[in-house]
mmCIF file of C-alpha atoms and ligand atoms in Angstrom:
data_model
loop_
_atom_site.group_PDB
_atom_site.id
_atom_site.type_symbol
_atom_site.label_atom_id
_atom_site.label_comp_id
_atom_site.label_asym_id
_atom_site.label_seq_id
_atom_site.Cartn_x
_atom_site.Cartn_y
_atom_site.Cartn_z
ATOM 1 C CA MET A 1190 -10.948 20.105 -189.519
ATOM 2 C CA ALA A 1191 -10.112 23.288 -187.635
ATOM 3 C CA HIS A 1192 -7.806 23.063 -184.666
ATOM 4 C CA PHE A 1193 -9.187 24.425 -181.410
ATOM 5 C CA SER A 1194 -7.256 25.462 -178.351
ATOM 6 C CA ARG A 1195 -7.288 23.468 -175.145
ATOM 7 C CA ARG A 1196 -8.597 26.646 -173.574
ATOM 8 C CA LEU A 1197 -11.727 26.469 -175.703
ATOM 9 C CA LEU A 1198 -12.150 22.730 -175.429
ATOM 10 C CA ASN A 1199 -11.966 22.892 -171.630
ATOM 11 C CA MET A 1200 -14.570 25.612 -171.476
ATOM 12 C CA ALA A 1201 -18.327 25.055 -171.216
ATOM 13 C CA GLU A 1202 -20.697 27.223 -173.238
ATOM 14 C CA SER A 1203 -22.593 29.704 -171.067
ATOM 15 C CA GLU A 1204 -25.609 27.630 -170.054
ATOM 16 C CA THR A 1205 -27.813 30.681 -169.494
ATOM 17 C CA LEU A 1206 -27.140 31.866 -173.027
ATOM 18 C CA ALA A 1207 -27.445 28.320 -174.409
ATOM 19 C CA MET A 1208 -30.918 27.910 -172.905
ATOM 20 C CA ALA A 1209 -31.906 31.336 -174.221
ATOM 21 C CA ARG A 1210 -30.702 30.287 -177.684
ATOM 22 C CA LEU A 1211 -32.669 27.045 -177.536
ATOM 23 C CA SER A 1212 -35.790 29.005 -176.500
ATOM 24 C CA ARG A 1213 -35.377 31.299 -179.500
ATOM 25 C CA GLU A 1214 -34.871 28.348 -181.861
ATOM 26 C CA LEU A 1215 -37.962 26.533 -180.605
ATOM 27 C CA LYS A 1216 -39.990 29.742 -180.785
ATOM 28 C CA ALA A 1217 -38.855 30.226 -184.380
ATOM 29 C CA GLU A 1218 -40.191 26.711 -185.085
ATOM 30 C CA GLY A 1219 -43.573 27.945 -183.837
ATOM 31 C CA LYS A 1220 -43.497 26.559 -180.282
ATOM 32 C CA ASP A 1221 -45.123 28.683 -177.583
ATOM 33 C CA ILE A 1222 -42.100 28.824 -175.289
ATOM 34 C CA ILE A 1223 -42.143 30.873 -172.076
ATOM 35 C CA ASN A 1224 -38.616 31.939 -171.335
ATOM 36 C CA LEU A 1225 -37.687 31.763 -167.664
ATOM 37 C CA SER A 1226 -34.066 31.023 -168.492
ATOM 38 C CA LEU A 1227 -32.393 34.298 -169.321
ATOM 39 C CA GLY A 1228 -31.802 36.725 -166.495
ATOM 40 C CA GLU A 1229 -32.813 39.989 -168.042
ATOM 41 C CA PRO A 1230 -35.489 42.529 -167.175
ATOM 42 C CA ASP A 1231 -38.412 42.618 -169.607
ATOM 43 C CA PHE A 1232 -38.764 46.391 -169.069
ATOM 44 C CA ASP A 1233 -37.668 49.017 -171.582
ATOM 45 C CA THR A 1234 -34.715 51.239 -170.780
ATOM 46 C CA PRO A 1235 -36.105 54.412 -169.112
ATOM 47 C CA ASP A 1236 -36.737 57.316 -171.510
ATOM 48 C CA TYR A 1237 -34.346 59.767 -169.839
ATOM 49 C CA ILE A 1238 -31.483 57.333 -170.456
ATOM 50 C CA LYS A 1239 -32.516 56.699 -174.055
ATOM 51 C CA GLN A 1240 -32.650 60.458 -174.616
ATOM 52 C CA ALA A 1241 -29.082 60.819 -173.344
ATOM 53 C CA ALA A 1242 -27.948 58.241 -175.905
ATOM 54 C CA LYS A 1243 -29.783 60.021 -178.724
ATOM 55 C CA ASP A 1244 -28.157 63.294 -177.690
ATOM 56 C CA ALA A 1245 -24.748 61.609 -177.650
ATOM 57 C CA ILE A 1246 -25.218 60.442 -181.246
ATOM 58 C CA ASP A 1247 -26.271 63.938 -182.339
ATOM 59 C CA GLN A 1248 -23.314 65.436 -180.511
ATOM 60 C CA ASN A 1249 -20.966 63.062 -182.358
ATOM 61 C CA PHE A 1250 -19.643 61.010 -179.490
ATOM 62 C CA SER A 1251 -18.477 58.618 -182.146
ATOM 63 C CA HIS A 1252 -14.761 58.183 -181.488
ATOM 64 C CA TYR A 1253 -12.748 55.754 -179.436
ATOM 65 C CA THR A 1254 -13.002 56.690 -175.780
ATOM 66 C CA PRO A 1255 -10.226 56.369 -173.200
ATOM 67 C CA VAL A 1256 -9.762 52.656 -172.450
ATOM 68 C CA ALA A 1257 -11.036 53.025 -168.864
ATOM 69 C CA GLY A 1258 -14.017 55.160 -169.989
ATOM 70 C CA TYR A 1259 -14.799 58.889 -170.268
ATOM 71 C CA ASP A 1260 -13.613 60.924 -167.300
ATOM 72 C CA GLU A 1261 -17.155 62.221 -166.701
ATOM 73 C CA LEU A 1262 -18.371 58.640 -166.425
ATOM 74 C CA LEU A 1263 -15.568 57.675 -164.038
ATOM 75 C CA ASP A 1264 -16.613 60.654 -161.910
ATOM 76 C CA ALA A 1265 -20.283 59.637 -162.055
ATOM 77 C CA ILE A 1266 -19.306 56.131 -160.903
ATOM 78 C CA CYS A 1267 -17.257 57.539 -157.985
ATOM 79 C CA LEU A 1268 -20.229 59.690 -157.043
ATOM 80 C CA LYS A 1269 -22.604 56.720 -157.220
ATOM 81 C CA LEU A 1270 -20.328 54.494 -155.138
ATOM 82 C CA LYS A 1271 -20.125 57.157 -152.442
ATOM 83 C CA ARG A 1272 -23.808 58.112 -152.545
ATOM 84 C CA ASP A 1273 -25.307 54.618 -152.649
ATOM 85 C CA ASN A 1274 -22.624 52.380 -151.142
ATOM 86 C CA ASN A 1275 -20.478 54.563 -148.913
ATOM 87 C CA LEU A 1276 -17.380 53.532 -150.884
ATOM 88 C CA ASP A 1277 -14.556 56.001 -151.560
ATOM 89 C CA PHE A 1278 -12.918 55.756 -154.962
ATOM 90 C CA LYS A 1279 -11.184 58.098 -157.370
ATOM 91 C CA ARG A 1280 -11.078 58.112 -161.157
ATOM 92 C CA SER A 1281 -7.843 56.151 -161.401
ATOM 93 C CA GLN A 1282 -9.456 53.223 -159.592
ATOM 94 C CA ILE A 1283 -12.357 52.719 -161.996
ATOM 95 C CA MET A 1284 -12.670 50.780 -165.256
ATOM 96 C CA VAL A 1285 -15.751 50.754 -167.472
ATOM 97 C CA SER A 1286 -16.268 47.658 -169.634
ATOM 98 C CA THR A 1287 -18.655 45.919 -172.015
ATOM 99 C CA GLY A 1288 -20.732 44.631 -169.136
ATOM 100 C CA ALA A 1289 -19.896 43.349 -165.683
ATOM 101 C CA LYS A 1290 -18.959 40.104 -167.436
ATOM 102 C CA GLN A 1291 -16.041 41.784 -169.197
ATOM 103 C CA CYS A 1292 -14.968 43.378 -165.899
ATOM 104 C CA ILE A 1293 -14.757 39.913 -164.352
ATOM 105 C CA ALA A 1294 -12.891 38.544 -167.370
ATOM 106 C CA ASN A 1295 -10.362 41.397 -167.362
ATOM 107 C CA LEU A 1296 -9.843 41.058 -163.628
ATOM 108 C CA VAL A 1297 -9.354 37.304 -163.635
ATOM 109 C CA MET A 1298 -7.111 37.395 -166.717
ATOM 110 C CA ALA A 1299 -5.044 40.135 -165.097
ATOM 111 C CA CYS A 1300 -4.656 38.522 -161.653
ATOM 112 C CA ILE A 1301 -4.944 34.723 -161.939
ATOM 113 C CA ASP A 1302 -2.143 32.433 -163.075
ATOM 114 C CA GLU A 1303 -2.029 28.735 -163.835
ATOM 115 C CA GLY A 1304 -2.889 26.828 -160.656
ATOM 116 C CA ASP A 1305 -4.103 29.814 -158.631
ATOM 117 C CA GLU A 1306 -7.232 29.151 -156.630
ATOM 118 C CA VAL A 1307 -10.368 31.263 -156.475
ATOM 119 C CA ILE A 1308 -12.950 30.493 -153.809
ATOM 120 C CA VAL A 1309 -16.463 30.711 -155.198
ATOM 121 C CA PRO A 1310 -19.429 30.119 -152.905
ATOM 122 C CA ALA A 1311 -21.823 27.809 -154.766
ATOM 123 C CA PRO A 1312 -24.402 28.225 -156.183
ATOM 124 C CA TYR A 1313 -22.482 30.866 -158.166
ATOM 125 C CA TRP A 1314 -23.112 32.761 -161.342
ATOM 126 C CA VAL A 1315 -22.423 30.548 -164.334
ATOM 127 C CA SER A 1316 -19.536 32.496 -165.855
ATOM 128 C CA TYR A 1317 -17.279 32.730 -162.772
ATOM 129 C CA ARG A 1318 -16.211 29.095 -163.082
ATOM 130 C CA GLU A 1319 -15.466 29.194 -166.806
ATOM 131 C CA ILE A 1320 -13.626 32.533 -166.728
ATOM 132 C CA ILE A 1321 -11.410 31.287 -163.888
ATOM 133 C CA LYS A 1322 -10.687 28.089 -165.816
ATOM 134 C CA MET A 1323 -9.937 30.079 -168.964
ATOM 135 C CA ALA A 1324 -7.208 31.911 -167.057
ATOM 136 C CA GLY A 1325 -5.740 28.560 -165.941
ATOM 137 C CA GLY A 1326 -7.030 29.046 -162.404
ATOM 138 C CA LYS A 1327 -8.912 26.595 -160.239
ATOM 139 C CA PRO A 1328 -12.383 27.455 -158.996
ATOM 140 C CA VAL A 1329 -12.710 26.126 -155.437
ATOM 141 C CA GLU A 1330 -16.421 25.644 -154.900
ATOM 142 C CA VAL A 1331 -17.874 25.951 -151.419
ATOM 143 C CA LEU A 1332 -21.466 24.767 -151.431
ATOM 144 C CA ALA A 1333 -24.361 26.019 -149.335
ATOM 145 C CA GLY A 1334 -27.707 24.378 -150.060
ATOM 146 C CA ILE A 1335 -31.269 25.610 -149.692
ATOM 147 C CA GLU A 1336 -31.294 24.656 -145.981
ATOM 148 C CA LYS A 1337 -28.740 27.426 -145.405
ATOM 149 C CA ASP A 1338 -30.551 29.797 -147.760
ATOM 150 C CA PHE A 1339 -27.560 29.198 -150.053
ATOM 151 C CA LYS A 1340 -25.198 31.281 -147.890
ATOM 152 C CA VAL A 1341 -21.773 29.926 -146.988
ATOM 153 C CA THR A 1342 -20.447 30.315 -143.467
ATOM 154 C CA ALA A 1343 -17.164 31.894 -142.453
ATOM 155 C CA ASP A 1344 -15.949 28.433 -141.353
ATOM 156 C CA GLN A 1345 -16.577 26.988 -144.775
ATOM 157 C CA VAL A 1346 -14.626 29.837 -146.356
ATOM 158 C CA GLU A 1347 -11.731 29.371 -143.973
ATOM 159 C CA GLN A 1348 -11.552 25.642 -144.640
ATOM 160 C CA ALA A 1349 -11.291 26.297 -148.372
ATOM 161 C CA ILE A 1350 -8.338 28.682 -148.062
ATOM 162 C CA THR A 1351 -4.917 27.323 -149.067
ATOM 163 C CA ALA A 1352 -1.544 28.864 -149.866
ATOM 164 C CA LYS A 1353 -2.731 29.101 -153.485
ATOM 165 C CA THR A 1354 -5.895 31.100 -152.779
ATOM 166 C CA LYS A 1355 -5.786 34.393 -154.657
ATOM 167 C CA MET A 1356 -9.420 35.505 -154.696
ATOM 168 C CA PHE A 1357 -12.795 35.149 -153.047
ATOM 169 C CA MET A 1358 -15.584 35.899 -155.547
ATOM 170 C CA PHE A 1359 -19.298 36.135 -154.815
ATOM 171 C CA SER A 1360 -22.511 37.968 -155.670
ATOM 172 C CA SER A 1361 -25.050 39.412 -153.236
ATOM 173 C CA PRO A 1362 -27.908 39.645 -154.095
ATOM 174 C CA CYS A 1363 -26.931 36.330 -155.627
ATOM 175 C CA ASN A 1364 -27.490 34.966 -159.074
ATOM 176 C CA PRO A 1365 -28.851 32.187 -159.201
ATOM 177 C CA THR A 1366 -30.500 32.121 -155.744
ATOM 178 C CA GLY A 1367 -31.591 35.672 -154.929
ATOM 179 C CA SER A 1368 -30.015 35.283 -151.472
ATOM 180 C CA VAL A 1369 -28.656 38.383 -149.770
ATOM 181 C CA TYR A 1370 -25.884 38.291 -147.177
ATOM 182 C CA ASN A 1371 -26.800 40.420 -144.154
ATOM 183 C CA TYR A 1372 -24.366 42.544 -142.157
ATOM 184 C CA ASP A 1373 -23.528 39.860 -139.588
ATOM 185 C CA GLU A 1374 -22.926 37.205 -142.215
ATOM 186 C CA LEU A 1375 -20.622 39.476 -144.166
ATOM 187 C CA GLU A 1376 -18.840 40.549 -141.015
ATOM 188 C CA SER A 1377 -18.068 36.972 -140.026
ATOM 189 C CA ILE A 1378 -16.653 36.209 -143.480
ATOM 190 C CA VAL A 1379 -14.606 39.412 -143.308
ATOM 191 C CA LYS A 1380 -13.165 38.297 -139.971
ATOM 192 C CA VAL A 1381 -11.756 35.207 -141.677
ATOM 193 C CA LEU A 1382 -10.499 37.102 -144.723
ATOM 194 C CA ALA A 1383 -8.814 39.614 -142.400
ATOM 195 C CA LYS A 1384 -6.358 36.851 -141.477
ATOM 196 C CA TYR A 1385 -5.313 36.418 -145.121
ATOM 197 C CA PRO A 1386 -4.283 39.844 -146.398
ATOM 198 C CA ASP A 1387 -3.245 38.638 -149.873
ATOM 199 C CA ILE A 1388 -6.676 37.406 -150.885
ATOM 200 C CA VAL A 1389 -8.500 39.797 -153.217
ATOM 201 C CA VAL A 1390 -12.222 40.041 -152.488
ATOM 202 C CA VAL A 1391 -14.447 40.304 -155.561
ATOM 203 C CA SER A 1392 -17.920 41.581 -154.798
ATOM 204 C CA ASP A 1393 -20.348 41.350 -157.712
ATOM 205 C CA GLU A 1394 -23.114 43.818 -156.882
ATOM 206 C CA ILE A 1395 -24.960 43.882 -160.190
ATOM 207 C CA TYR A 1396 -28.285 43.135 -158.432
ATOM 208 C CA GLU A 1397 -27.690 45.795 -155.789
ATOM 209 C CA LEU A 1398 -30.895 47.693 -156.531
ATOM 210 C CA ILE A 1399 -33.096 44.625 -156.869
ATOM 211 C CA ASN A 1400 -33.120 43.996 -153.170
ATOM 212 C CA PHE A 1401 -36.291 43.495 -151.134
ATOM 213 C CA VAL A 1402 -34.744 43.693 -147.682
ATOM 214 C CA GLY A 1403 -33.649 47.286 -147.478
ATOM 215 C CA ALA A 1404 -30.249 48.830 -147.788
ATOM 216 C CA HIS A 1405 -27.584 47.057 -149.766
ATOM 217 C CA ILE A 1406 -24.316 46.354 -147.943
ATOM 218 C CA SER A 1407 -21.034 46.426 -149.876
ATOM 219 C CA ILE A 1408 -18.348 44.189 -148.405
ATOM 220 C CA GLY A 1409 -15.843 46.882 -149.422
ATOM 221 C CA THR A 1410 -17.121 49.065 -146.572
ATOM 222 C CA PHE A 1411 -15.544 46.722 -144.006
ATOM 223 C CA GLU A 1412 -12.257 48.196 -142.850
ATOM 224 C CA ALA A 1413 -10.350 44.883 -142.884
ATOM 225 C CA VAL A 1414 -10.893 44.253 -146.619
ATOM 226 C CA LYS A 1415 -11.500 47.771 -147.881
ATOM 227 C CA ASN A 1416 -8.120 48.092 -149.583
ATOM 228 C CA ARG A 1417 -8.323 44.800 -151.443
ATOM 229 C CA THR A 1418 -11.939 44.591 -152.492
ATOM 230 C CA VAL A 1419 -12.938 44.869 -156.129
ATOM 231 C CA THR A 1420 -16.542 46.020 -156.436
ATOM 232 C CA ILE A 1421 -18.278 45.141 -159.687
ATOM 233 C CA ASN A 1422 -21.530 46.612 -160.893
ATOM 234 C CA GLY A 1423 -23.283 47.615 -164.104
ATOM 235 C CA LEU A 1424 -26.388 48.966 -165.753
ATOM 236 C CA SER A 1425 -27.817 45.740 -167.197
ATOM 237 C CA LYS A 1426 -30.173 44.783 -164.398
ATOM 238 C CA ALA A 1427 -31.278 47.823 -162.434
ATOM 239 C CA PHE A 1428 -31.639 50.090 -165.457
ATOM 240 C CA ALA A 1429 -32.905 47.402 -167.879
ATOM 241 C CA MET A 1430 -29.934 47.921 -170.195
ATOM 242 C CA THR A 1431 -28.604 44.422 -170.885
ATOM 243 C CA GLY A 1432 -28.017 45.087 -174.576
ATOM 244 C CA TRP A 1433 -26.143 48.338 -174.030
ATOM 245 C CA ARG A 1434 -23.206 46.397 -172.546
ATOM 246 C CA LEU A 1435 -21.995 48.602 -169.773
ATOM 247 C CA GLY A 1436 -20.449 47.456 -166.509
ATOM 248 C CA TYR A 1437 -17.746 48.829 -164.268
ATOM 249 C CA LEU A 1438 -15.344 47.885 -161.531
ATOM 250 C CA ALA A 1439 -13.794 49.834 -158.688
ATOM 251 C CA ALA A 1440 -10.533 48.460 -157.331
ATOM 252 C CA PRO A 1441 -7.237 49.257 -155.665
ATOM 253 C CA GLU A 1442 -5.394 51.423 -158.202
ATOM 254 C CA GLU A 1443 -2.818 48.820 -159.228
ATOM 255 C CA ILE A 1444 -5.538 46.272 -159.919
ATOM 256 C CA ALA A 1445 -7.624 48.785 -161.868
ATOM 257 C CA LYS A 1446 -4.560 49.638 -163.977
ATOM 258 C CA ALA A 1447 -3.896 45.964 -164.676
ATOM 259 C CA CYS A 1448 -7.509 45.453 -165.786
ATOM 260 C CA ILE A 1449 -7.346 48.516 -168.029
ATOM 261 C CA LYS A 1450 -4.141 47.216 -169.640
ATOM 262 C CA MET A 1451 -5.921 43.929 -170.361
ATOM 263 C CA GLN A 1452 -8.942 45.736 -171.778
ATOM 264 C CA GLY A 1453 -6.701 47.821 -174.046
ATOM 265 C CA GLN A 1454 -5.787 44.637 -175.896
ATOM 266 C CA PHE A 1455 -9.206 43.007 -175.877
ATOM 267 C CA THR A 1456 -11.915 45.573 -176.541
ATOM 268 C CA SER A 1457 -10.279 49.044 -176.346
ATOM 269 C CA ALA A 1458 -13.291 50.287 -174.362
ATOM 270 C CA THR A 1459 -17.039 49.967 -174.403
ATOM 271 C CA CYS A 1460 -19.372 51.895 -176.696
ATOM 272 C CA SER A 1461 -19.163 55.699 -176.520
ATOM 273 C CA ILE A 1462 -22.939 56.159 -176.755
ATOM 274 C CA ALA A 1463 -23.630 53.691 -173.929
ATOM 275 C CA GLN A 1464 -21.054 55.547 -171.817
ATOM 276 C CA ARG A 1465 -22.726 58.934 -172.328
ATOM 277 C CA ALA A 1466 -26.099 57.399 -171.386
ATOM 278 C CA ALA A 1467 -24.531 55.791 -168.318
ATOM 279 C CA ILE A 1468 -23.421 59.192 -167.033
ATOM 280 C CA VAL A 1469 -27.068 60.274 -166.936
ATOM 281 C CA ALA A 1470 -28.288 56.961 -165.476
ATOM 282 C CA LEU A 1471 -25.795 56.954 -162.618
ATOM 283 C CA THR A 1472 -25.967 60.659 -161.845
ATOM 284 C CA ASN A 1473 -29.736 60.439 -161.435
ATOM 285 C CA GLY A 1474 -29.616 57.760 -158.801
ATOM 286 C CA PRO A 1475 -31.738 54.773 -157.946
ATOM 287 C CA GLU A 1476 -35.074 56.518 -157.207
ATOM 288 C CA LYS A 1477 -35.943 56.752 -160.901
ATOM 289 C CA VAL A 1478 -35.980 52.979 -161.299
ATOM 290 C CA SER A 1479 -37.802 52.107 -158.103
ATOM 291 C CA SER A 1480 -41.022 51.235 -159.989
ATOM 292 C CA MET A 1481 -39.215 48.345 -161.673
ATOM 293 C CA VAL A 1482 -38.071 47.075 -158.291
ATOM 294 C CA THR A 1483 -41.638 47.281 -156.956
ATOM 295 C CA ALA A 1484 -42.825 45.238 -159.942
ATOM 296 C CA PHE A 1485 -40.126 42.599 -159.316
ATOM 297 C CA LYS A 1486 -41.208 42.317 -155.686
ATOM 298 C CA LYS A 1487 -44.839 41.771 -156.662
ATOM 299 C CA ARG A 1488 -43.842 39.139 -159.208
ATOM 300 C CA LYS A 1489 -41.642 37.448 -156.655
ATOM 301 C CA GLU A 1490 -44.545 37.118 -154.253
ATOM 302 C CA LEU A 1491 -46.793 35.746 -156.964
ATOM 303 C CA ALA A 1492 -44.193 33.228 -158.147
ATOM 304 C CA HIS A 1493 -43.415 32.202 -154.584
ATOM 305 C CA SER A 1494 -47.017 31.357 -153.786
ATOM 306 C CA LEU A 1495 -47.474 29.434 -157.053
ATOM 307 C CA LEU A 1496 -44.221 27.503 -156.722
ATOM 308 C CA SER A 1497 -44.960 26.642 -153.100
ATOM 309 C CA ASP A 1498 -48.049 24.864 -154.369
ATOM 310 C CA ILE A 1499 -46.030 22.338 -156.384
ATOM 311 C CA PRO A 1500 -45.721 19.069 -154.458
ATOM 312 C CA ASN A 1501 -42.293 17.699 -153.552
ATOM 313 C CA MET A 1502 -40.329 20.768 -154.524
ATOM 314 C CA THR A 1503 -38.662 22.979 -151.912
ATOM 315 C CA VAL A 1504 -38.833 26.646 -152.801
ATOM 316 C CA ASN A 1505 -36.517 29.338 -151.475
ATOM 317 C CA ASN A 1506 -37.723 32.823 -150.643
ATOM 318 C CA PRO A 1507 -35.279 35.131 -152.423
ATOM 319 C CA GLN A 1508 -34.476 38.520 -150.939
ATOM 320 C CA GLY A 1509 -33.146 40.055 -154.117
ATOM 321 C CA ALA A 1510 -32.330 39.654 -157.832
ATOM 322 C CA PHE A 1511 -35.067 37.999 -159.927
ATOM 323 C CA TYR A 1512 -34.516 34.268 -159.655
ATOM 324 C CA PHE A 1513 -35.910 31.282 -157.793
ATOM 325 C CA PHE A 1514 -33.690 28.279 -157.220
ATOM 326 C CA PRO A 1515 -36.025 25.468 -156.121
ATOM 327 C CA GLU A 1516 -34.759 22.084 -155.012
ATOM 328 C CA ILE A 1517 -36.002 19.303 -157.282
ATOM 329 C CA SER A 1518 -34.252 16.142 -156.060
ATOM 330 C CA TYR A 1519 -37.579 14.302 -155.580
ATOM 331 C CA TYR A 1520 -38.022 14.287 -159.352
ATOM 332 C CA ILE A 1521 -34.577 12.835 -160.101
ATOM 333 C CA GLY A 1522 -34.975 9.214 -161.152
ATOM 334 C CA LYS A 1523 -38.603 9.689 -162.250
ATOM 335 C CA SER A 1524 -39.810 8.997 -165.820
ATOM 336 C CA VAL A 1525 -42.559 9.661 -168.305
ATOM 337 C CA GLY A 1526 -42.700 8.496 -171.936
ATOM 338 C CA LYS A 1527 -39.257 8.810 -173.513
ATOM 339 C CA TYR A 1528 -37.936 10.935 -170.629
ATOM 340 C CA THR A 1529 -36.014 9.715 -167.606
ATOM 341 C CA ILE A 1530 -34.779 12.481 -165.341
ATOM 342 C CA GLY A 1531 -31.216 11.659 -164.318
ATOM 343 C CA ASN A 1532 -30.161 15.142 -163.238
ATOM 344 C CA SER A 1533 -31.048 18.838 -163.380
ATOM 345 C CA ASP A 1534 -29.969 19.063 -167.045
ATOM 346 C CA ASP A 1535 -32.475 16.343 -167.959
ATOM 347 C CA LEU A 1536 -35.198 18.144 -166.017
ATOM 348 C CA SER A 1537 -34.552 21.453 -167.807
ATOM 349 C CA MET A 1538 -34.619 19.663 -171.172
ATOM 350 C CA TYR A 1539 -37.845 17.874 -170.245
ATOM 351 C CA LEU A 1540 -39.453 21.174 -169.192
ATOM 352 C CA ILE A 1541 -38.483 23.043 -172.334
ATOM 353 C CA HIS A 1542 -39.584 20.278 -174.706
ATOM 354 C CA GLU A 1543 -42.692 19.029 -172.912
ATOM 355 C CA ALA A 1544 -43.894 22.032 -170.876
ATOM 356 C CA ASN A 1545 -42.633 24.725 -173.255
ATOM 357 C CA VAL A 1546 -40.907 26.522 -170.381
ATOM 358 C CA SER A 1547 -37.203 27.236 -170.484
ATOM 359 C CA THR A 1548 -35.212 27.160 -167.252
ATOM 360 C CA VAL A 1549 -31.511 26.697 -166.448
ATOM 361 C CA PRO A 1550 -30.247 23.515 -164.737
ATOM 362 C CA GLY A 1551 -28.637 23.932 -161.326
ATOM 363 C CA SER A 1552 -25.512 22.151 -162.579
ATOM 364 C CA ALA A 1553 -24.570 25.330 -164.492
ATOM 365 C CA PHE A 1554 -24.307 27.121 -161.157
ATOM 366 C CA GLY A 1555 -22.419 24.398 -159.312
ATOM 367 C CA ALA A 1556 -25.490 22.916 -157.600
ATOM 368 C CA GLU A 1557 -27.142 19.712 -158.827
ATOM 369 C CA ASN A 1558 -30.737 19.000 -157.721
ATOM 370 C CA TYR A 1559 -31.905 22.539 -158.424
ATOM 371 C CA ILE A 1560 -33.193 24.518 -161.381
ATOM 372 C CA ARG A 1561 -33.142 28.267 -161.862
ATOM 373 C CA LEU A 1562 -36.269 30.186 -162.824
ATOM 374 C CA SER A 1563 -36.047 33.842 -163.780
ATOM 375 C CA TYR A 1564 -39.213 35.772 -162.963
ATOM 376 C CA ALA A 1565 -38.228 38.889 -164.892
ATOM 377 C CA THR A 1566 -41.321 38.539 -167.008
ATOM 378 C CA SER A 1567 -45.019 39.462 -166.795
ATOM 379 C CA GLU A 1568 -47.334 38.142 -164.087
ATOM 380 C CA ASP A 1569 -49.445 36.414 -166.752
ATOM 381 C CA LEU A 1570 -46.472 34.556 -168.151
ATOM 382 C CA ILE A 1571 -45.194 33.684 -164.672
ATOM 383 C CA THR A 1572 -48.588 32.188 -163.811
ATOM 384 C CA LYS A 1573 -48.849 30.251 -167.058
ATOM 385 C CA ALA A 1574 -45.260 28.993 -166.868
ATOM 386 C CA ILE A 1575 -45.559 27.733 -163.306
ATOM 387 C CA GLU A 1576 -48.841 25.961 -164.116
ATOM 388 C CA ARG A 1577 -47.099 24.223 -166.982
ATOM 389 C CA ILE A 1578 -44.132 23.254 -164.800
ATOM 390 C CA LYS A 1579 -46.480 21.858 -162.167
ATOM 391 C CA THR A 1580 -48.377 19.725 -164.675
ATOM 392 C CA ALA A 1581 -45.151 18.422 -166.198
ATOM 393 C CA LEU A 1582 -43.669 17.530 -162.814
ATOM 394 C CA LEU A 1583 -46.840 15.772 -161.690
ATOM 395 C CA ASN A 1584 -46.691 13.638 -164.839
ATOM 396 C CA LEU A 1585 -43.323 12.228 -163.757
ATOM 397 C CA LYS A 1586 -43.685 8.873 -162.004
HETATM 398 N N1 LIG B 2047 -22.751 39.097 -162.616
HETATM 399 C C1 LIG B 2047 -23.906 38.481 -162.369
HETATM 400 C C2 LIG B 2047 -24.144 37.917 -161.008
HETATM 401 C C3 LIG B 2047 -24.863 38.362 -163.388
HETATM 402 O O1 LIG B 2047 -26.020 37.758 -163.145
HETATM 403 C C4 LIG B 2047 -24.580 38.872 -164.664
HETATM 404 C C5 LIG B 2047 -25.519 38.619 -165.792
HETATM 405 N N2 LIG B 2047 -26.330 39.599 -165.949
HETATM 406 C C6 LIG B 2047 -23.377 39.540 -164.859
HETATM 407 C C7 LIG B 2047 -22.485 39.614 -163.823
HETATM 408 C C8 LIG B 2047 -23.008 40.145 -166.169
HETATM 409 O O2 LIG B 2047 -23.803 41.232 -166.475
HETATM 410 P P1 LIG B 2047 -23.491 42.208 -167.678
HETATM 411 O O3 LIG B 2047 -22.301 41.669 -168.393
HETATM 412 O O4 LIG B 2047 -24.722 42.227 -168.505
HETATM 413 O O5 LIG B 2047 -23.215 43.540 -167.050
HETATM 414 N N1 LIG B 2048 -26.535 37.052 -166.303
HETATM 415 C C1 LIG B 2048 -27.750 36.689 -166.936
HETATM 416 C C2 LIG B 2048 -28.147 35.289 -166.515
HETATM 417 O O1 LIG B 2048 -27.572 34.758 -165.600
HETATM 418 C C3 LIG B 2048 -27.654 36.885 -168.428
HETATM 419 C C4 LIG B 2048 -26.959 35.837 -169.231
HETATM 420 C C5 LIG B 2048 -25.514 35.770 -168.932
HETATM 421 O O2 LIG B 2048 -24.830 36.756 -169.171
HETATM 422 O O3 LIG B 2048 -25.126 34.736 -168.432
HETATM 423 O O4 LIG B 2048 -29.066 34.771 -167.066
#
């Protein structure tokens, strides 16, 4: 039998990807599964970006690129960060990777040692916890439930800080809740972080453009944390380019260099063709993708009204991203047929097998008693899926 490392054995499989795999397997068996598990836009990549990739192939952009990415792309990222986020960066502070996920992995591997602590407001995106653990670090989870719209307070953050705290890592708009921190909330957290100048702030802004409340605020614009904030973003969500695998980070130069060194041993760089397309995507700005955002908003409203109609489930009203994170504790302990729902994992399994709807259990995001529903799918499928969920939940006694 093969030997596996402790690193691997201590690590959980990505639950979002596991549920997506299970959906595919059941579909292949002929089941009519509606997939609300995987967080990815159902739109096609816009034509002007696809054309840039085709041109790049014809122009033979087929060699290894610099590890950090093509200079023109680093410049386009600096331009975007200034134009959209009021953040000042130069080429030497940017790294392009195979997705925002790889940016986070490089960063954590480069900066976290055995026993170091990383504060992660929960619910958090599924991979933060496992990447931190992989590096030997300790995720310190600070929970905010639906009653607080899933947003942690500055006091909670301060109470979690110890001499071992190295990072504070969060996403806004948030995956899995869709919550968005407003200016005042960010400012109060910054006031706490200002007292601890060695803590690196990691701001995952991959849902920046899918925001229904107006302008996006980057925590890196606050003076007190400006010089120690790592801003992470990518093309997967806003430009419907999940498969292209392109994300980037902007950091203090020494951190960017450390991440690039790490990347040089892991992946060399991301795909040359995706990089050329990214130059065009980022240079053109957010206006070109605003129709997708409008569609997400409409779907959100539809899903919200349908979910609100399900008895004994509390539904949040997300301000960004494309997820709902309803509270389902009423259904814990209930049964039907061979199913007894002991936790959110059981509920997700029940829903996929009996309602043919795939979701992700809240446990994957550090919050039991919730499930995550992605509404990045058509209005018809959203309607059908929520009807099925409702029927299945009402069958539980
Ligand atoms: N951060 C968050 C909050 C996410 O939801 C995701 C998943 N899309 C990622 C990072 C990783 O995105 P990607 O690797 O596709 O750029
Ligand atoms: N980030 C998306 C999600 O949360 C895609 C899957 C993943 O990378 O985890 O569903």
